[in-house]
CSV table of C-alpha atoms in Angstrom, one decimal:
chain,number,residue,atom,x,y,z
A,1,MET,CA,94.0,85.2,96.0
A,2,TYR,CA,97.7,85.7,96.9
A,3,TYR,CA,99.6,83.2,99.0
A,4,THR,CA,103.3,82.4,99.7
A,5,GLN,CA,105.2,79.2,99.0
A,6,THR,CA,107.7,79.1,101.8
A,7,THR,CA,109.8,76.2,100.7
A,8,GLY,CA,109.2,77.0,97.0
A,9,ASN,CA,110.5,80.6,97.4
A,10,GLN,CA,107.7,82.0,95.5
A,11,VAL,CA,104.7,84.3,95.9
A,12,SER,CA,101.6,83.0,94.0
A,13,LEU,CA,98.3,84.3,92.7
A,14,PHE,CA,95.3,82.1,92.1
A,15,ASP,CA,92.7,83.6,89.8
A,16,TYR,CA,89.2,82.7,91.0
A,17,ASP,CA,87.6,83.3,87.5
A,18,SER,CA,90.0,81.3,85.3
A,19,HIS,CA,91.2,78.9,88.0
A,20,THR,CA,94.8,79.5,87.0
A,21,PHE,CA,97.9,80.1,89.0
A,22,LYS,CA,100.7,82.6,88.5
A,23,ASN,CA,104.0,82.3,90.3
A,24,PHE,CA,106.5,85.1,91.1
A,25,ASN,CA,110.1,84.0,92.1
A,26,VAL,CA,111.5,85.9,95.1
A,27,PRO,CA,114.9,87.3,94.1
A,28,THR,CA,116.8,86.1,97.3
A,29,PRO,CA,117.3,82.3,97.2
A,30,LEU,CA,115.8,80.3,100.2
A,31,SER,CA,114.3,83.5,101.6
A,32,GLY,CA,111.3,81.7,103.2
A,33,PRO,CA,108.4,83.9,102.1
A,34,LEU,CA,105.7,83.6,104.8
A,35,GLY,CA,103.1,86.1,105.9
A,36,CYS,CA,101.6,88.3,103.2
A,37,ARG,CA,98.9,91.0,102.8
A,38,THR,CA,97.6,93.3,100.1
A,39,SER,CA,98.1,97.0,101.0
A,40,THR,CA,96.3,100.2,100.3
A,41,ASP,CA,99.1,101.1,97.9
A,42,GLY,CA,97.9,98.2,95.6
A,43,ALA,CA,100.9,96.0,96.2
A,44,LEU,CA,101.3,92.7,97.9
A,45,TRP,CA,103.8,92.9,100.8
A,46,PHE,CA,105.2,89.7,102.4
A,47,THR,CA,107.8,88.7,105.0
A,48,GLU,CA,110.9,86.7,104.1
A,49,PHE,CA,111.5,84.7,107.3
A,50,PHE,CA,115.0,83.3,106.5
A,51,ALA,CA,116.4,86.3,104.6
A,52,ASN,CA,115.3,88.8,107.2
A,53,LYS,CA,113.6,91.0,104.5
A,54,ILE,CA,110.3,92.4,103.5
A,55,GLY,CA,109.2,91.9,99.9
A,56,ARG,CA,106.9,94.0,97.8
A,57,LEU,CA,105.2,92.6,94.7
A,58,ASN,CA,104.0,95.1,92.1
A,59,ALA,CA,100.7,93.6,91.1
A,60,THR,CA,100.8,95.2,87.7
A,61,SER,CA,104.4,94.6,86.6
A,62,GLY,CA,105.1,91.5,88.6
A,63,GLU,CA,108.3,93.1,89.9
A,64,ILE,CA,109.5,92.2,93.4
A,65,THR,CA,111.4,94.7,95.5
A,66,GLU,CA,113.1,93.6,98.7
A,67,TYR,CA,113.9,95.6,101.8
A,68,ASP,CA,116.5,94.6,104.4
A,69,LEU,CA,115.4,94.6,108.0
A,70,PRO,CA,117.4,95.4,111.1
A,71,ALA,CA,119.0,92.5,112.9
A,72,LEU,CA,116.5,92.8,115.8
A,73,ALA,CA,113.7,92.0,113.4
A,74,PHE,CA,115.0,88.5,112.6
A,75,GLY,CA,112.4,86.0,111.7
A,76,PRO,CA,109.7,88.2,110.3
A,77,ALA,CA,106.6,86.0,110.3
A,78,VAL,CA,103.1,87.5,110.0
A,79,MET,CA,102.1,90.8,108.6
A,80,ARG,CA,98.4,91.7,109.1
A,81,VAL,CA,98.3,95.2,110.4
A,82,GLU,CA,98.4,98.4,108.3
A,83,GLU,CA,98.2,101.9,109.8
A,84,GLY,CA,98.9,105.0,107.8
A,85,PRO,CA,102.3,104.6,106.0
A,86,TYR,CA,103.2,101.5,108.1
A,87,LEU,CA,102.8,97.8,107.8
A,88,TYR,CA,103.4,95.9,111.1
A,89,PHE,CA,104.8,92.4,111.3
A,90,THR,CA,105.8,90.0,114.0
A,91,ALA,CA,109.5,89.2,114.5
A,92,LEU,CA,109.3,85.7,115.8
A,93,VAL,CA,113.1,85.1,116.4
A,94,GLY,CA,113.8,88.7,117.1
A,95,ASN,CA,111.1,88.7,119.8
A,96,GLY,CA,109.4,91.9,118.9
A,97,ILE,CA,107.1,93.8,116.6
A,98,GLY,CA,108.5,95.4,113.5
A,99,ARG,CA,107.1,98.0,111.1
A,100,ILE,CA,108.1,99.1,107.6
A,101,ASN,CA,107.3,102.4,106.0
A,102,LYS,CA,105.7,101.7,102.6
A,103,GLU,CA,106.8,105.0,101.2
A,104,THR,CA,110.5,104.9,102.3
A,105,GLY,CA,111.2,101.3,102.9
A,106,GLU,CA,112.7,102.1,106.3
A,107,ALA,CA,112.0,99.6,109.1
A,108,GLU,CA,112.2,99.7,112.8
A,109,VAL,CA,111.7,97.2,115.6
A,110,PHE,CA,110.0,97.4,119.0
A,111,THR,CA,111.6,94.7,121.2
A,112,TYR,CA,109.2,92.9,123.5
A,113,PRO,CA,110.6,93.0,127.1
A,114,ILE,CA,109.7,89.3,128.0
A,115,PRO,CA,112.6,87.3,126.6
A,116,ALA,CA,112.0,84.4,124.2
A,117,ALA,CA,108.2,85.1,123.9
A,118,THR,CA,108.3,84.4,120.1
A,119,PRO,CA,105.6,86.7,118.7
A,120,THR,CA,103.6,84.8,116.1
A,121,GLU,CA,100.5,86.6,114.6
A,122,ASN,CA,99.2,90.1,114.9
A,123,THR,CA,96.0,92.1,114.7
A,124,GLN,CA,94.8,95.6,115.4
A,125,ASP,CA,92.0,96.9,117.7
A,126,SER,CA,89.8,100.0,117.2
A,127,LYS,CA,92.3,102.3,119.0
A,128,GLY,CA,95.2,101.3,116.7
A,129,ASN,CA,97.0,99.1,119.2
A,130,VAL,CA,98.9,96.2,117.6
A,131,TRP,CA,98.0,93.0,119.5
A,132,PHE,CA,100.0,89.8,119.0
A,133,SER,CA,100.2,86.2,120.1
A,134,THR,CA,103.2,84.3,121.3
A,135,LEU,CA,104.3,80.7,121.3
A,136,LEU,CA,106.0,80.7,124.8
A,137,SER,CA,104.9,83.5,127.1
A,138,ASN,CA,101.3,82.5,128.1
A,139,THR,CA,100.2,86.1,127.7
A,140,LEU,CA,98.2,88.4,125.5
A,141,GLN,CA,100.0,91.7,124.7
A,142,TYR,CA,99.8,94.8,122.6
A,143,LEU,CA,102.0,97.6,121.3
A,144,THR,CA,100.8,101.2,121.4
A,145,PRO,CA,102.6,102.5,118.3
A,146,SER,CA,102.4,106.2,119.3
A,147,THR,CA,104.4,105.5,122.5
A,148,GLY,CA,106.3,102.3,121.7
A,149,LYS,CA,105.0,100.9,125.0
A,150,PHE,CA,104.0,97.2,125.4
A,151,THR,CA,101.1,96.1,127.7
A,152,THR,CA,101.0,92.5,128.8
A,153,ILE,CA,98.0,90.6,130.1
A,154,GLN,CA,98.6,87.3,131.9
A,155,LEU,CA,96.3,84.5,130.8
A,156,PRO,CA,94.0,82.9,133.4
A,157,GLY,CA,95.2,79.8,135.0
A,158,THR,CA,98.9,80.5,134.3
A,159,LEU,CA,101.7,81.7,136.6
A,160,PRO,CA,103.1,85.2,135.9
A,161,LEU,CA,106.3,85.0,133.8
A,162,VAL,CA,106.4,81.2,134.1
A,163,PRO,CA,105.7,79.8,130.6
A,164,VAL,CA,105.7,76.2,131.7
A,165,PRO,CA,104.0,74.5,130.0
A,166,PRO,CA,103.6,76.9,127.2
A,167,VAL,CA,100.1,77.1,125.9
A,168,VAL,CA,101.3,78.0,122.4
A,169,ASP,CA,99.0,80.8,121.3
A,170,VAL,CA,99.1,81.2,117.6
A,171,PRO,CA,95.9,82.6,116.0
A,172,VAL,CA,94.8,86.1,117.2
A,173,ASN,CA,92.1,88.3,115.8
A,174,TYR,CA,90.2,91.5,116.7
A,175,GLY,CA,86.5,91.0,116.4
A,176,PRO,CA,83.7,90.1,116.2
A,177,GLY,CA,82.7,92.6,118.9
A,178,ASN,CA,85.2,94.7,120.8
A,179,ASN,CA,87.2,91.5,121.7
A,180,ILE,CA,90.5,89.9,121.1
A,181,TRP,CA,90.0,86.3,120.1
A,182,PHE,CA,92.9,83.8,120.3
A,183,ALA,CA,93.5,80.0,120.2
A,184,GLN,CA,95.7,77.9,122.4
A,185,PHE,CA,97.2,75.0,120.6
A,186,LEU,CA,98.3,72.8,123.6
A,187,THR,CA,95.2,73.4,125.7
A,188,ASN,CA,92.7,72.9,122.8
A,189,ARG,CA,90.9,76.1,123.7
A,190,VAL,CA,89.7,79.4,122.1
A,191,GLY,CA,89.9,82.4,124.3
A,192,LYS,CA,88.2,85.8,124.3
A,193,TYR,CA,89.5,89.0,125.9
A,194,SER,CA,86.9,91.7,126.1
A,195,LEU,CA,88.1,95.3,125.6
A,196,ASP,CA,84.8,96.8,126.9
Protein backbone atom coordinates (compact mmCIF):
# COMPACT_ATOMS: atom_id res chain seq x y z
CA MET A 1 0.00 0.00 0.00
CA TYR A 2 1.38 3.39 -1.01
CA TYR A 3 0.70 6.55 0.94
CA THR A 4 2.15 10.04 1.26
CA GLN A 5 3.78 11.72 4.24
CA THR A 6 2.88 15.35 3.66
CA THR A 7 4.99 16.87 6.44
CA GLY A 8 7.73 14.24 6.09
CA ASN A 9 8.15 14.97 2.36
CA GLN A 10 8.13 11.29 1.50
CA VAL A 11 6.15 8.70 -0.40
CA SER A 12 5.95 5.40 1.45
CA LEU A 13 5.17 1.77 0.74
CA PHE A 14 3.81 -0.66 3.32
CA ASP A 15 4.31 -4.32 2.45
CA TYR A 16 1.32 -6.39 3.64
CA ASP A 17 3.26 -9.66 3.68
CA SER A 18 6.43 -8.59 5.51
CA HIS A 19 4.83 -5.76 7.51
CA THR A 20 7.74 -3.51 6.56
CA PHE A 21 7.88 0.08 5.34
CA LYS A 22 9.95 1.61 2.55
CA ASN A 23 10.27 5.38 2.22
CA PHE A 24 11.13 7.42 -0.87
CA ASN A 25 12.29 11.02 -0.42
CA VAL A 26 10.68 13.60 -2.72
CA PRO A 27 13.48 15.58 -4.46
CA THR A 28 11.91 19.02 -3.87
CA PRO A 29 12.18 20.06 -0.19
CA LEU A 30 8.91 20.85 1.61
CA SER A 31 6.90 19.83 -1.45
CA GLY A 32 3.90 18.60 0.54
CA PRO A 33 3.10 15.28 -1.16
CA LEU A 34 -0.63 14.72 -0.78
CA GLY A 35 -2.93 12.71 -3.04
CA CYS A 36 -1.58 9.61 -4.79
CA ARG A 37 -2.72 6.77 -7.03
CA THR A 38 -1.18 3.87 -8.87
CA SER A 39 -1.57 4.13 -12.62
CA THR A 40 -1.99 1.72 -15.49
CA ASP A 41 1.63 2.53 -16.43
CA GLY A 42 2.74 0.73 -13.24
CA ALA A 43 3.97 3.87 -11.50
CA LEU A 44 2.73 5.74 -8.44
CA TRP A 45 1.72 9.31 -9.27
CA PHE A 46 1.23 11.90 -6.55
CA THR A 47 0.52 15.60 -6.07
CA GLU A 48 2.99 18.02 -4.48
CA PHE A 49 0.71 20.59 -2.86
CA PHE A 50 3.27 23.24 -1.87
CA ALA A 51 5.69 22.76 -4.77
CA ASN A 52 2.95 22.89 -7.43
CA LYS A 53 4.25 19.73 -9.06
CA ILE A 54 3.18 16.21 -9.89
CA GLY A 55 5.53 13.39 -8.92
CA ARG A 56 5.97 9.95 -10.47
CA LEU A 57 7.57 7.11 -8.52
CA ASN A 58 9.00 4.27 -10.59
CA ALA A 59 7.93 1.29 -8.54
CA THR A 60 10.84 -0.82 -9.79
CA SER A 61 13.79 1.55 -9.49
CA GLY A 62 12.46 3.82 -6.73
CA GLU A 63 13.30 6.89 -8.85
CA ILE A 64 11.02 9.92 -8.55
CA THR A 65 10.46 12.23 -11.52
CA GLU A 66 8.79 15.60 -10.94
CA TYR A 67 6.72 17.65 -13.38
CA ASP A 68 6.10 21.38 -12.96
CA LEU A 69 2.48 22.52 -13.20
CA PRO A 70 1.07 25.76 -14.64
CA ALA A 71 0.48 28.52 -12.09
CA LEU A 72 -3.30 28.06 -12.43
CA ALA A 73 -2.96 24.54 -11.03
CA PHE A 74 -1.61 25.77 -7.70
CA GLY A 75 -2.37 23.57 -4.73
CA PRO A 76 -2.76 20.19 -6.45
CA ALA A 77 -4.53 18.08 -3.86
CA VAL A 78 -6.26 14.84 -4.84
CA MET A 79 -5.66 12.60 -7.85
CA ARG A 80 -8.15 9.77 -8.31
CA VAL A 81 -9.26 9.85 -11.94
CA GLU A 82 -7.41 8.21 -14.83
CA GLU A 83 -8.71 8.32 -18.39
CA GLY A 84 -6.57 7.27 -21.34
CA PRO A 85 -3.21 9.06 -21.16
CA TYR A 86 -4.43 11.51 -18.50
CA LEU A 87 -4.48 11.65 -14.74
CA TYR A 88 -6.89 14.25 -13.32
CA PHE A 89 -6.35 16.13 -10.06
CA THR A 90 -8.02 18.89 -8.09
CA ALA A 91 -6.33 22.29 -7.90
CA LEU A 92 -7.55 23.44 -4.50
CA VAL A 93 -5.91 26.88 -4.45
CA GLY A 94 -6.04 27.33 -8.22
CA ASN A 95 -9.80 26.64 -8.19
CA GLY A 96 -9.93 24.13 -10.99
CA ILE A 97 -9.33 20.66 -12.33
CA GLY A 98 -5.95 19.81 -13.77
CA ARG A 99 -4.73 16.92 -15.82
CA ILE A 100 -1.30 15.61 -16.70
CA ASN A 101 -0.40 13.49 -19.68
CA LYS A 102 1.44 10.41 -18.38
CA GLU A 103 3.30 9.99 -21.65
CA THR A 104 4.54 13.56 -22.18
CA GLY A 105 4.39 15.12 -18.70
CA GLU A 106 2.46 18.08 -20.11
CA ALA A 107 -0.25 19.52 -17.88
CA GLU A 108 -3.25 21.77 -18.36
CA VAL A 109 -5.87 23.31 -16.11
CA PHE A 110 -9.62 23.84 -16.46
CA THR A 111 -10.54 26.80 -14.23
CA TYR A 112 -13.87 26.45 -12.44
CA PRO A 113 -16.04 29.56 -13.05
CA ILE A 114 -17.32 29.96 -9.47
CA PRO A 115 -14.56 31.86 -7.64
CA ALA A 116 -12.94 30.45 -4.51
CA ALA A 117 -14.85 27.16 -4.63
CA THR A 118 -11.70 25.24 -3.55
CA PRO A 119 -12.02 21.85 -5.31
CA THR A 120 -11.06 19.04 -2.97
CA GLU A 121 -11.63 15.42 -4.12
CA ASN A 122 -12.53 13.97 -7.52
CA THR A 123 -14.17 10.89 -9.00
CA GLN A 124 -15.35 9.75 -12.43
CA ASP A 125 -18.76 8.58 -13.60
CA SER A 126 -19.55 5.96 -16.25
CA LYS A 127 -19.60 8.58 -19.02
CA GLY A 128 -16.10 9.86 -18.24
CA ASN A 129 -17.18 13.07 -16.50
CA VAL A 130 -14.85 14.20 -13.72
CA TRP A 131 -16.91 15.08 -10.64
CA PHE A 132 -15.41 16.99 -7.73
CA SER A 133 -16.33 18.31 -4.32
CA THR A 134 -15.60 21.78 -2.99
CA LEU A 135 -15.05 23.27 0.43
CA LEU A 136 -16.92 26.51 -0.10
CA SER A 137 -19.44 26.49 -2.97
CA ASN A 138 -22.32 24.29 -1.65
CA THR A 139 -22.57 22.60 -5.03
CA LEU A 140 -21.79 19.38 -6.86
CA GLN A 141 -20.06 19.83 -10.18
CA TYR A 142 -18.38 17.99 -12.98
CA LEU A 143 -16.08 18.61 -15.89
CA THR A 144 -16.74 17.07 -19.28
CA PRO A 145 -13.16 16.57 -20.52
CA SER A 146 -14.08 16.33 -24.21
CA THR A 147 -15.55 19.86 -24.19
CA GLY A 148 -13.84 21.49 -21.19
CA LYS A 149 -17.30 22.50 -19.94
CA PHE A 150 -18.31 22.54 -16.27
CA THR A 151 -21.80 21.68 -15.05
CA THR A 152 -22.87 22.85 -11.59
CA ILE A 153 -25.67 21.40 -9.45
CA GLN A 154 -26.91 23.44 -6.49
CA LEU A 155 -27.29 21.42 -3.30
CA PRO A 156 -30.79 21.26 -1.75
CA GLY A 157 -31.48 23.72 1.04
CA THR A 158 -28.80 26.20 -0.04
CA LEU A 159 -29.06 29.48 -1.89
CA PRO A 160 -27.62 29.74 -5.41
CA LEU A 161 -24.07 31.09 -5.40
CA VAL A 162 -24.32 32.02 -1.70
CA PRO A 163 -21.88 29.77 0.13
CA VAL A 164 -22.86 30.91 3.64
CA PRO A 165 -22.48 28.91 5.69
CA PRO A 166 -20.27 26.60 3.62
CA VAL A 167 -21.30 22.98 4.09
CA VAL A 168 -17.71 21.85 3.39
CA ASP A 169 -18.06 18.94 0.98
CA VAL A 170 -14.92 16.81 1.02
CA PRO A 171 -15.37 13.11 0.19
CA VAL A 172 -16.98 12.37 -3.19
CA ASN A 173 -17.29 9.02 -4.94
CA TYR A 174 -19.07 7.46 -7.90
CA GLY A 175 -21.01 4.35 -6.88
CA PRO A 176 -22.40 2.13 -5.62
CA GLY A 177 -25.10 2.40 -8.25
CA ASN A 178 -25.22 5.14 -10.84
CA ASN A 179 -24.91 7.74 -8.09
CA ILE A 180 -22.52 10.38 -6.85
CA TRP A 181 -22.07 10.06 -3.09
CA PHE A 182 -20.69 12.92 -1.03
CA ALA A 183 -20.27 13.95 2.59
CA GLN A 184 -20.89 17.33 4.20
CA PHE A 185 -18.60 18.07 7.08
CA LEU A 186 -20.47 20.93 8.77
CA THR A 187 -23.97 19.50 8.37
CA ASN A 188 -22.98 15.96 9.41
CA ARG A 189 -24.71 14.45 6.38
CA VAL A 190 -24.05 12.05 3.54
CA GLY A 191 -25.69 12.91 0.24
CA LYS A 192 -26.56 10.94 -2.88
CA TYR A 193 -27.08 12.44 -6.32
CA SER A 194 -28.71 10.01 -8.75
CA LEU A 195 -27.53 10.06 -12.36
CA ASP A 196 -30.46 7.90 -13.57
